[in-house]
Short mmCIF file of C-alpha atoms and ligand atoms in Angstrom, two decimals:
data_model
loop_
_atom_site.label_atom_id
_atom_site.label_comp_id
_atom_site.label_asym_id
_atom_site.label_seq_id
_atom_site.Cartn_x
_atom_site.Cartn_y
_atom_site.Cartn_z
CA UNK Y 1 58.39 22.84 -2.06
CA UNK Y 2 55.66 25.25 -3.13
CA UNK Y 3 54.04 23.96 -6.28
CA UNK Y 4 54.33 26.25 -9.24
CA UNK Y 5 51.06 27.57 -10.60
CA UNK Y 6 51.10 29.17 -14.01
CA UNK Y 7 49.59 32.68 -14.28
CA UNK Y 8 46.98 31.56 -16.81
CA UNK Y 9 45.86 28.80 -14.43
CA UNK Y 10 45.90 31.35 -11.63
CA UNK Y 11 43.61 33.65 -13.64
CA UNK Y 12 41.38 30.67 -14.44
CA UNK Y 13 41.29 29.73 -10.76
CA UNK Y 14 40.51 33.32 -9.72
CA UNK Y 15 37.76 33.49 -12.32
CA UNK Y 16 36.25 30.21 -11.19
CA UNK Y 17 36.54 31.37 -7.57
CA UNK Y 18 34.71 34.57 -8.49
CA UNK Y 19 32.09 32.57 -10.35
CA UNK Y 20 31.70 30.19 -7.44
CA UNK Y 21 31.32 33.13 -5.02
CA UNK Y 22 28.71 34.76 -7.26
CA UNK Y 23 26.86 31.46 -7.52
CA UNK Y 24 27.06 31.00 -3.77
CA UNK Y 25 25.71 34.51 -3.23
CA UNK Y 26 22.85 34.04 -5.64
CA UNK Y 27 22.22 30.62 -4.12
CA UNK Y 28 22.04 32.14 -0.67
CA UNK Y 29 19.50 34.68 -1.97
CA UNK Y 30 17.65 31.89 -3.66
CA UNK Y 31 17.67 29.96 -0.41
CA UNK Y 32 16.27 32.82 1.61
CA UNK Y 33 12.64 32.46 0.59
CA UNK Y 34 13.03 28.70 1.14
CA UNK Y 35 14.31 29.27 4.63
CA UNK Y 36 11.51 31.70 5.22
CA UNK Y 37 8.91 29.35 3.89
CA UNK Y 38 10.36 26.49 5.93
CA UNK Y 39 10.07 28.70 8.99
CA UNK Y 40 6.55 29.66 8.01
CA UNK Y 41 5.64 25.99 7.60
CA UNK Y 42 7.07 25.25 11.02
CA UNK Y 43 5.19 28.16 12.50
CA UNK Y 44 2.03 27.02 10.74
CA UNK Y 45 2.55 23.48 11.98
CA UNK Y 46 3.01 24.56 15.56
CA UNK Y 47 0.08 26.95 15.23
CA UNK Y 48 -2.04 24.16 13.82
CA UNK Y 49 -0.98 21.96 16.70
CA UNK Y 50 -1.75 24.76 19.10
CA UNK Y 51 -5.11 25.49 17.50
CA UNK Y 52 -6.18 21.88 17.50
CA UNK Y 53 -5.39 21.00 21.04
CA UNK Y 54 -8.56 20.96 23.02
CA UNK Y 55 -10.97 18.71 21.19
CA UNK Y 56 -14.52 17.65 22.02
CA UNK Y 57 -15.92 14.55 20.37
CA UNK Y 58 -19.68 14.25 20.62
CA UNK Y 59 -20.37 10.51 20.62
CA UNK Y 60 -17.94 7.77 21.59
CA UNK Y 61 -19.05 4.91 19.33
CA UNK Y 62 -16.84 3.38 16.64
CA UNK Y 63 -16.60 6.71 14.78
CA UNK Y 64 -15.85 8.90 17.80
CA UNK Y 65 -13.35 6.45 19.28
CA UNK Y 66 -11.42 6.10 16.04
CA UNK Y 67 -11.27 9.89 15.65
CA UNK Y 68 -10.09 10.22 19.27
CA UNK Y 69 -7.37 7.60 18.87
CA UNK Y 70 -5.97 9.09 15.67
CA UNK Y 71 -6.05 12.67 16.95
CA UNK Y 72 -4.31 11.75 20.20
CA UNK Y 73 -1.75 9.77 18.28
CA UNK Y 74 -0.96 12.63 15.89
CA UNK Y 75 -1.18 15.75 18.07
CA UNK Y 76 1.20 15.63 20.98
CA UNK Y 77 -0.18 17.18 24.13
CA UNK Y 78 -3.74 17.39 22.85
CA UNK Y 79 -6.65 16.77 25.14
CA UNK Y 80 -9.82 14.94 24.16
CA UNK Y 81 -13.19 15.11 25.83
CA UNK Y 82 -15.78 12.56 24.78
CA UNK Y 83 -19.27 13.91 25.38
CA UNK Y 84 -21.79 11.10 25.30
CA UNK Y 85 -25.19 10.14 26.64
CA UNK Y 86 -23.75 6.83 27.87
CA UNK Y 87 -20.49 5.31 29.12
CA UNK Y 88 -17.82 3.61 26.94
CA UNK Y 89 -19.37 0.75 24.96
CA UNK Y 90 -22.86 1.48 26.23
CA UNK Y 91 -24.35 3.81 23.65
CA UNK Y 92 -25.59 3.83 20.08
CA UNK Y 93 -25.40 1.20 17.35
CA UNK Y 94 -21.90 0.23 18.47
CA UNK Y 95 -23.29 -1.17 21.73
CA UNK Y 96 -25.49 -3.69 19.89
CA UNK Y 97 -23.52 -4.40 16.69
CA UNK Y 98 -22.98 -7.96 15.50
CA UNK Y 99 -19.22 -7.40 15.46
CA UNK Y 100 -18.53 -8.95 12.07
CA UNK Y 101 -15.39 -7.51 10.47
CA UNK Y 102 -14.57 -8.37 6.85
CA UNK Y 103 -14.01 -6.37 3.65
CA UNK Y 104 -16.61 -7.91 1.30
CA UNK Y 105 -20.07 -6.98 0.07
CA UNK Y 106 -22.95 -9.50 0.33
CA UNK Y 107 -22.18 -10.55 -3.24
CA UNK Y 108 -18.57 -11.14 -2.32
CA UNK Y 109 -17.10 -8.06 -4.00
CA UNK Y 110 -14.12 -6.43 -2.31
CA UNK Y 111 -15.34 -3.13 -0.84
CA UNK Y 112 -13.79 0.18 -1.84
CA UNK Y 113 -10.88 0.69 0.60
CA UNK Y 114 -11.75 -2.73 2.00
CA UNK Y 115 -8.17 -3.90 2.55
CA UNK Y 116 -7.09 -0.49 3.90
CA UNK Y 117 -10.11 -0.58 6.20
CA UNK Y 118 -9.27 -4.07 7.42
CA UNK Y 119 -5.68 -3.10 8.17
CA UNK Y 120 -6.66 0.13 9.91
CA UNK Y 121 -9.32 -1.65 11.98
CA UNK Y 122 -6.87 -4.34 13.01
CA UNK Y 123 -4.34 -1.76 14.12
CA UNK Y 124 -6.95 -0.23 16.45
CA UNK Y 125 -8.12 -3.67 17.57
CA UNK Y 126 -4.50 -4.46 18.46
CA UNK Y 127 -4.36 -1.32 20.62
CA UNK Y 128 -7.70 -2.14 22.29
CA UNK Y 129 -6.77 -5.76 22.77
CA UNK Y 130 -3.87 -4.83 25.04
CA UNK Y 131 -6.42 -3.46 27.50
CA UNK Y 132 -9.37 -5.74 26.76
CA UNK Y 133 -7.98 -9.09 25.57
CA UNK Y 134 -11.51 -10.51 25.28
CA UNK Y 135 -12.68 -8.08 22.63
CA UNK Y 136 -11.81 -10.49 19.80
CA UNK Y 137 -14.25 -13.40 19.88
CA UNK Y 138 -13.19 -15.24 16.72
CA UNK Y 139 -10.40 -14.89 14.13
CA UNK Y 140 -12.67 -16.04 11.32
CA UNK Y 141 -16.26 -16.02 10.13
CA UNK Y 142 -18.34 -17.72 7.47
CA UNK Y 143 -20.43 -16.14 4.75
CA UNK Y 144 -22.77 -18.84 3.49
CA UNK Y 145 -24.60 -19.12 0.18
CA UNK Y 146 -28.29 -19.97 0.09
CA UNK Y 147 -28.73 -19.68 -3.70
CA UNK Y 148 -26.80 -21.07 -6.66
CA UNK Y 149 -26.12 -17.52 -7.80
CA UNK Y 150 -24.54 -16.71 -4.47
CA UNK Y 151 -22.47 -19.92 -4.69
CA UNK Y 152 -20.95 -18.64 -7.95
CA UNK Y 153 -20.36 -15.20 -6.49
CA UNK Y 154 -18.62 -16.53 -3.39
CA UNK Y 155 -16.54 -19.01 -5.39
CA UNK Y 156 -15.32 -16.01 -7.40
CA UNK Y 157 -14.45 -14.25 -4.15
CA UNK Y 158 -12.39 -17.22 -3.02
CA UNK Y 159 -10.59 -17.34 -6.38
CA UNK Y 160 -9.88 -13.63 -6.50
CA UNK Y 161 -8.96 -13.04 -2.87
CA UNK Y 162 -7.48 -16.29 -1.52
CA UNK Y 163 -5.65 -14.30 1.13
CA UNK Y 164 -8.93 -13.52 2.88
CA UNK Y 165 -11.52 -15.97 1.56
CA UNK Y 166 -11.47 -19.76 1.26
CA UNK Y 167 -14.29 -21.71 -0.36
CA UNK Y 168 -15.86 -24.27 1.99
CA UNK Y 169 -18.25 -27.03 1.00
CA UNK Y 170 -21.62 -27.56 2.69
CA UNK Y 171 -20.16 -30.63 4.46
CA UNK Y 172 -17.24 -28.63 5.84
CA UNK Y 173 -19.61 -25.93 7.04
CA UNK Y 174 -21.78 -28.60 8.60
CA UNK Y 175 -18.88 -30.14 10.48
CA UNK Y 176 -17.23 -26.83 11.47
CA UNK Y 177 -20.34 -24.89 12.43
CA UNK Y 178 -22.92 -27.60 12.99
CA UNK Y 179 -25.82 -25.49 11.93
CA UNK Y 180 -27.26 -28.67 10.34
CA UNK Y 181 -29.11 -26.88 7.61
CA UNK Y 182 -29.92 -28.21 4.16
CA UNK Y 183 -30.38 -24.69 2.89
CA UNK Y 184 -26.63 -23.93 3.05
CA UNK Y 185 -25.06 -24.61 -0.35
CA UNK Y 186 -21.49 -23.78 0.67
CA UNK Y 187 -19.72 -20.58 1.52
CA UNK Y 188 -16.46 -18.81 2.18
CA UNK Y 189 -14.41 -18.71 5.32
CA UNK Y 190 -13.12 -15.17 5.91
CA UNK Y 191 -9.88 -15.01 7.88
CA UNK Y 192 -6.47 -13.31 7.90
CA UNK Y 193 -7.64 -10.16 9.68
CA UNK Y 194 -11.38 -10.84 9.36
CA UNK Y 195 -12.78 -11.24 12.84
CA UNK Y 196 -15.71 -11.29 15.18
CA UNK Y 197 -15.41 -8.48 17.69
CA UNK Y 198 -17.40 -7.81 20.82
CA UNK Y 199 -17.81 -4.16 19.96
CA UNK Y 200 -18.69 -2.79 23.44
CA UNK Y 201 -15.59 -4.47 24.92
CA UNK Y 202 -13.52 -3.24 21.98
CA UNK Y 203 -14.66 0.34 22.55
CA UNK Y 204 -13.76 0.08 26.23
CA UNK Y 205 -10.31 -1.20 25.23
CA UNK Y 206 -9.83 1.55 22.68
CA UNK Y 207 -10.88 4.14 25.23
CA UNK Y 208 -8.28 2.77 27.68
CA UNK Y 209 -5.68 2.99 24.89
CA UNK Y 210 -6.69 6.64 24.33
CA UNK Y 211 -6.39 7.39 28.03
CA UNK Y 212 -2.97 5.80 28.16
CA UNK Y 213 -1.77 7.78 25.14
CA UNK Y 214 -3.13 11.08 26.46
CA UNK Y 215 -1.26 11.07 29.77
CA UNK Y 216 -4.41 11.94 31.66
CA UNK Y 217 -5.78 14.36 29.09
CA UNK Y 218 -8.67 12.17 27.90
CA UNK Y 219 -12.00 12.59 29.65
CA UNK Y 220 -15.32 10.85 29.09
CA UNK Y 221 -18.33 12.94 30.15
CA UNK Y 222 -21.71 11.28 30.39
CA UNK Y 223 -24.28 14.01 29.91
CA UNK Y 224 -27.89 13.79 31.00
CA UNK Y 225 -29.14 16.48 28.70
CA UNK Y 226 -28.07 15.58 25.18
CA UNK Y 227 -26.43 17.98 22.79
CA UNK Y 228 -28.88 19.42 20.29
CA UNK Y 229 -29.46 22.52 18.20
CA UNK Y 230 -32.10 23.74 20.60
CA UNK Y 231 -30.03 23.28 23.74
CA UNK Y 232 -28.28 26.64 24.02
CA UNK Y 233 -26.23 25.65 27.06
CA UNK Y 234 -24.36 23.40 24.70
CA UNK Y 235 -23.27 26.20 22.46
CA UNK Y 236 -21.61 27.79 25.47
CA UNK Y 237 -20.15 24.51 26.68
CA UNK Y 238 -18.70 23.61 23.30
CA UNK Y 239 -17.11 27.05 22.96
CA UNK Y 240 -14.53 25.86 25.53
CA UNK Y 241 -13.08 23.65 22.81
CA UNK Y 242 -11.10 24.72 19.76
CA UNK Y 243 -12.39 21.78 17.72
CA UNK Y 244 -15.55 19.70 17.85
CA UNK Y 245 -16.19 16.39 16.08
CA UNK Y 246 -19.81 15.31 15.80
CA UNK Y 247 -19.90 11.52 15.80
CA UNK Y 248 -23.20 10.96 17.57
CA UNK Y 249 -24.61 8.35 15.18
CA UNK Y 250 -28.39 8.41 15.07
CA UNK Y 251 -28.34 11.15 17.75
CA UNK Y 252 -27.42 13.53 14.93
CA UNK Y 253 -31.01 13.13 13.76
CA UNK Y 254 -32.89 11.94 16.82
CA UNK Y 255 -31.53 14.70 19.08
CA UNK Y 256 -31.53 17.29 16.30
CA UNK Y 257 -27.80 17.93 16.35
CA UNK Y 258 -28.34 18.50 12.66
CA UNK Y 259 -30.80 21.25 11.95
CA UNK Y 260 -34.35 20.11 11.31
CA UNK Y 261 -34.21 21.41 7.75
CA UNK Y 262 -31.31 19.07 6.90
CA UNK Y 263 -33.45 17.26 4.37
CA UNK Y 264 -30.64 17.06 1.81
CA UNK Y 265 -28.27 15.30 4.22
CA UNK Y 266 -27.42 12.06 2.37
CA UNK Y 267 -28.20 9.58 5.12
CA UNK Y 268 -31.08 8.22 7.12
CA UNK Y 269 -31.70 6.06 10.12
CA UNK Y 270 -32.15 2.31 9.92
CA UNK Y 271 -33.29 0.28 12.87
CA UNK Y 272 -31.73 -3.09 13.64
CA UNK Y 273 -32.97 -5.58 16.20
CA UNK Y 274 -31.24 -8.65 17.49
CA UNK Y 275 -31.82 -11.42 20.00
CA UNK Y 276 -29.29 -12.65 22.52
CA UNK Y 277 -29.74 -16.37 23.20
CA UNK Y 278 -28.16 -18.73 25.64
CA UNK Y 279 -28.00 -22.40 24.70
CA UNK Y 280 -27.06 -25.57 26.62
CA UNK Y 281 -23.27 -25.55 26.93
CA UNK Y 282 -23.31 -29.37 26.88
CA UNK Y 283 -24.31 -29.27 23.21
CA UNK Y 284 -21.80 -29.66 20.36
CA UNK Y 285 -22.82 -26.36 18.76
CA UNK Y 286 -19.53 -24.65 17.81
CA UNK Y 287 -20.88 -21.10 17.84
CA UNK Y 288 -18.92 -19.97 14.80
CA UNK Y 289 -20.09 -16.70 13.24
CA UNK Y 290 -22.32 -17.26 10.24
CA UNK Y 291 -23.52 -14.55 7.91
CA UNK Y 292 -25.95 -14.38 4.99
CA UNK Y 293 -28.02 -11.24 5.44
CA UNK Y 294 -29.05 -12.40 8.88
CA UNK Y 295 -26.27 -13.58 11.13
CA UNK Y 296 -25.35 -15.67 14.14
CA UNK Y 297 -22.38 -14.41 16.11
CA UNK Y 298 -20.83 -15.57 19.37
CA UNK Y 299 -21.11 -13.41 22.47
CA UNK Y 300 -18.65 -13.34 25.39
CA UNK Y 301 -19.04 -16.16 27.89
CA UNK Y 302 -19.94 -19.72 27.10
CA UNK Y 303 -23.17 -20.78 25.44
CA UNK Y 304 -24.21 -17.32 24.26
CA UNK Y 305 -25.08 -16.31 20.74
CA UNK Y 306 -26.39 -13.18 19.04
CA UNK Y 307 -28.91 -13.47 16.25
CA UNK Y 308 -29.55 -10.42 14.11
CA UNK Y 309 -30.90 -8.41 12.55
CA UNK Y 310 -34.05 -6.95 11.20
CA UNK Y 311 -33.45 -3.76 9.34
CA UNK Y 312 -36.31 -1.43 8.71
CA UNK Y 313 -36.41 2.12 7.51
CA UNK Y 314 -38.36 2.99 10.62
CA UNK Y 315 -37.52 4.56 13.91
CA UNK Y 316 -39.88 2.81 16.32
CA UNK Y 317 -38.69 -0.43 17.87
CA UNK Y 318 -40.83 -3.51 17.31
CA UNK Y 319 -42.40 -5.24 20.27
CA UNK Y 320 -40.75 -8.39 21.58
CA UNK Y 321 -43.08 -10.92 20.00
CA UNK Y 322 -42.86 -9.30 16.56
CA UNK Y 323 -39.05 -9.35 16.68
CA UNK Y 324 -39.10 -13.02 17.66
CA UNK Y 325 -41.58 -13.91 14.97
CA UNK Y 326 -39.79 -11.95 12.26
CA UNK Y 327 -36.33 -13.28 13.07
CA UNK Y 328 -37.51 -16.85 13.52
CA UNK Y 329 -39.08 -16.79 10.11
CA UNK Y 330 -35.87 -15.54 8.57
CA UNK Y 331 -33.36 -17.69 10.42
CA UNK Y 332 -34.92 -20.92 11.69
CA UNK Y 333 -33.58 -22.90 8.74
CA UNK Y 334 -30.05 -21.80 9.48
CA UNK Y 335 -29.91 -22.77 13.12
CA UNK Y 336 -32.97 -24.70 14.26
CA UNK Y 337 -30.94 -25.82 17.26
CA UNK Y 338 -30.79 -22.28 18.65
CA UNK Y 339 -34.51 -21.74 18.22
CA UNK Y 340 -35.44 -25.17 19.61
CA UNK Y 341 -33.00 -25.44 22.51
CA UNK Y 342 -31.90 -21.88 23.24
CA UNK Y 343 -33.53 -19.39 25.55
CA UNK Y 344 -33.90 -15.69 24.90
CA UNK Y 345 -31.82 -13.53 27.24
CA UNK Y 346 -32.33 -10.13 25.71
CA UNK Y 347 -33.68 -8.29 22.70
CA UNK Y 348 -31.60 -5.34 21.61
CA UNK Y 349 -32.37 -2.47 19.31
CA UNK Y 350 -29.97 -0.08 17.61
CA UNK Y 351 -30.14 2.64 15.01
CA UNK Y 352 -27.44 3.03 12.47
CA UNK Y 353 -26.90 5.97 10.16
CA UNK Y 354 -27.19 4.59 6.65
CA UNK Y 355 -25.53 6.77 4.03
CA UNK Y 356 -26.99 7.16 0.58
CA UNK Y 357 -25.55 4.89 -2.10
CA UNK Y 358 -22.79 6.58 -4.09
CA UNK Y 359 -20.22 5.47 -6.65
CA UNK Y 360 -18.72 2.98 -4.19
CA UNK Y 361 -21.89 1.98 -2.37
CA UNK Y 362 -22.63 3.26 1.12
CA UNK Y 363 -19.53 5.15 2.18
CA UNK Y 364 -18.93 7.03 5.44
CA UNK Y 365 -19.52 10.75 5.81
CA UNK Y 366 -16.50 12.76 6.95
CA UNK Y 367 -15.61 16.42 6.63
CA UNK Y 368 -16.48 19.84 7.93
CA UNK Y 369 -19.93 20.02 9.48
CA UNK Y 370 -22.97 21.04 7.56
CA UNK Y 371 -26.43 21.83 8.89
CA UNK Y 372 -24.95 22.68 12.23
CA UNK Y 373 -23.66 25.96 13.60
CA UNK Y 374 -23.18 25.09 17.26
CA UNK Y 375 -19.40 25.54 16.88
CA UNK Y 376 -17.30 27.38 14.27
CA UNK Y 377 -14.67 24.64 13.88
CA UNK Y 378 -16.76 21.52 13.74
CA UNK Y 379 -16.38 18.28 11.83
CA UNK Y 380 -18.53 15.24 11.18
CA UNK Y 381 -17.92 11.53 11.20
CA UNK Y 382 -21.01 9.44 10.54
CA UNK Y 383 -22.81 7.33 7.92
CA UNK Y 384 -20.92 4.17 8.81
CA UNK Y 385 -24.03 2.20 7.78
CA UNK Y 386 -23.63 -1.56 8.30
CA UNK Y 387 -19.88 -1.21 7.76
CA UNK Y 388 -18.84 0.39 11.01
CA UNK Y 389 -16.03 -2.02 11.75
CA UNK Y 390 -14.44 -2.08 8.32
CA UNK Y 391 -14.51 1.71 7.85
CA UNK Y 392 -14.12 3.32 11.26
CA UNK Y 393 -10.33 2.98 11.34
CA UNK Y 394 -9.40 4.14 7.86
CA UNK Y 395 -11.89 7.03 7.83
CA UNK Y 396 -10.94 8.14 11.34
CA UNK Y 397 -7.37 8.31 10.10
CA UNK Y 398 -8.25 10.40 7.03
CA UNK Y 399 -10.51 12.71 9.04
CA UNK Y 400 -7.85 13.32 11.69
CA UNK Y 401 -5.42 14.49 8.98
CA UNK Y 402 -7.97 17.01 7.75
CA UNK Y 403 -8.74 18.25 11.26
CA UNK Y 404 -5.06 18.78 11.98
CA UNK Y 405 -4.45 20.56 8.67
CA UNK Y 406 -7.69 22.48 9.21
CA UNK Y 407 -8.74 21.93 5.65
CA UNK Y 408 -10.94 19.44 3.89
CA UNK Y 409 -8.63 19.39 0.89
CA UNK Y 410 -6.40 17.00 2.85
CA UNK Y 411 -9.28 14.55 2.86
CA UNK Y 412 -9.31 14.76 -0.91
CA UNK Y 413 -5.56 14.19 -1.15
CA UNK Y 414 -5.89 10.99 0.82
CA UNK Y 415 -9.00 9.85 -0.93
CA UNK Y 416 -10.43 11.86 -3.84
CA UNK Y 417 -13.90 10.40 -3.34
CA UNK Y 418 -14.18 10.95 0.40
CA UNK Y 419 -16.26 14.12 0.10
CA UNK Y 420 -18.80 12.40 -2.15
CA UNK Y 421 -21.60 13.52 0.15
CA UNK Y 422 -20.98 17.26 -0.01
CA UNK Y 423 -23.56 19.24 -2.00
C1 FAD H 1 -28.15 -4.33 15.08
C2 FAD H 1 -26.93 -3.84 14.40
C3 FAD H 1 -25.94 -4.75 14.02
C4 FAD H 1 -24.78 -4.29 13.38
N1 FAD H 1 -23.81 -5.19 13.06
C5 FAD H 1 -22.65 -4.76 12.48
C6 FAD H 1 -21.61 -5.68 12.18
O1 FAD H 1 -21.71 -6.88 12.41
N2 FAD H 1 -20.47 -5.19 11.60
C7 FAD H 1 -20.32 -3.86 11.32
O2 FAD H 1 -19.28 -3.47 10.79
N3 FAD H 1 -21.29 -2.97 11.60
C8 FAD H 1 -22.45 -3.40 12.17
N4 FAD H 1 -23.45 -2.50 12.46
C9 FAD H 1 -23.23 -1.10 12.13
C10 FAD H 1 -22.38 -0.43 13.20
O3 FAD H 1 -22.88 -0.77 14.45
C11 FAD H 1 -22.41 1.08 13.00
O4 FAD H 1 -21.96 1.40 11.71
C12 FAD H 1 -21.49 1.80 13.98
O5 FAD H 1 -21.64 1.28 15.27
C13 FAD H 1 -21.80 3.28 13.97
O6 FAD H 1 -20.91 3.90 14.84
P1 FAD H 1 -21.07 5.45 15.19
O7 FAD H 1 -19.99 5.76 16.14
O8 FAD H 1 -21.18 6.23 13.94
O9 FAD H 1 -22.49 5.57 15.90
P2 FAD H 1 -22.99 4.95 17.27
O10 FAD H 1 -22.40 3.62 17.51
O11 FAD H 1 -24.47 5.03 17.23
O12 FAD H 1 -22.41 5.91 18.38
C14 FAD H 1 -22.95 7.16 18.64
C15 FAD H 1 -22.60 7.58 20.05
O13 FAD H 1 -23.11 8.90 20.25
C16 FAD H 1 -23.83 8.96 21.46
N5 FAD H 1 -24.86 9.99 21.28
C17 FAD H 1 -25.97 9.95 20.52
N6 FAD H 1 -26.63 11.11 20.58
C18 FAD H 1 -25.94 11.92 21.40
C19 FAD H 1 -26.13 13.26 21.86
N7 FAD H 1 -27.16 14.00 21.48
N8 FAD H 1 -25.23 13.78 22.71
C20 FAD H 1 -24.16 13.04 23.11
N9 FAD H 1 -23.94 11.77 22.70
C21 FAD H 1 -24.81 11.22 21.85
C22 FAD H 1 -24.36 7.55 21.67
O14 FAD H 1 -24.61 7.29 23.03
C23 FAD H 1 -23.21 6.70 21.11
O15 FAD H 1 -22.25 6.40 22.09
C24 FAD H 1 -24.62 -2.92 13.10
C25 FAD H 1 -25.61 -2.00 13.48
C26 FAD H 1 -26.75 -2.45 14.13
C27 FAD H 1 -27.78 -1.45 14.55
#
């Protein structure tokens, strides 16, 4: 039976149908610009992907490797060429770094983006570790206090951040580290993501991870004649690439990648020297990493330890005997055993780019290049200072977003203070 519909209801239904059709029509008009803009966005996205596809990274230290990893991860089908003066893990400050990864300042304050940095670094370390399982030397390290003031500061750290820092008494430090030093008044044990990394091995692992991700589109070129403003062949060579990232550490200054008149660039070079010791493996020295301005850190292999570092605002390296003298004076009390029983294997020197102190201390420098016109689409990643491990991951991530979007404003979205260094 056909249901009876009254004429008034019929009129109402017709009216509502008409209304619905009108609304639908206006909605479809309203949708049109949306559809268009969605299409435009898609076009823009694929254009951006297309534009940022053939990338050169000048310098394959912590900064360059992090940028490479994040770009390869985010842009499908992109190719990366690392242009360096040395092979993976062999160049720059990264080749001689102490490898201490933790998110705290010397006074025990949590660094700006410290936790984000720790997480980002550990994600990259995980990727590198699959190729180089020996890149992590320890899953913990000690920061020790030599003054009562520092005891209070580090106790605060342990109270505020128990997830990462645990207060340890002088006796515990003595029995865990056996530095047998009366000058240690206690300290904190950093763990839960804090680590000691062998940075050269880590970089090799991260490079292997990049190669794997790129399906054969990642190349490492060791160049005899370094990139610099005055080397015009380089301008031509870099023009092959649609994007260039300058991450050459101290080479930015020493090889004049930045123009000579870059006097307002907010960073300078700091030299660091360290000594690699071997010590009798029969000893009961535990070779835990110990930090308090100077540091002792394990090296790969048994009975090897790195002692660092002298930091001077100078470029020339000290001669061997001066390094020995200077470091002995500063560290004998902490580990007399190493000085008395160890033998020197090597003295290393490295130059790190130390950024100027800003609102959050010494923060990395990322963004579009300044003081450099070798390439029209060029970016910078430097100024990692003494915080290369904690900041390379998180800042490489932020920078890669900006490079892909082709605008620095993305950097600001992620981190409003990241362009602190721009004039
Ligand atoms: C002695 C010492 C100990 C340190 N200990 C620690 C630590 O324990 N924890 C920590 O977090 N940080 C530490 N740091 C700091 C850390 O090492 C740096 O922040 C970090 O390595 C910087 O990385 P980068 O990639 O910016 O530069 P670099 O590591 O210097 O890499 C630059 C790369 O560019 C290449 N290059 C240079 N010039 C050119 C050119 N003209 N053309 C092509 N390639 C070029 C170099 O060969 C190198 O591979 C230490 C630094 C030093 C010096």
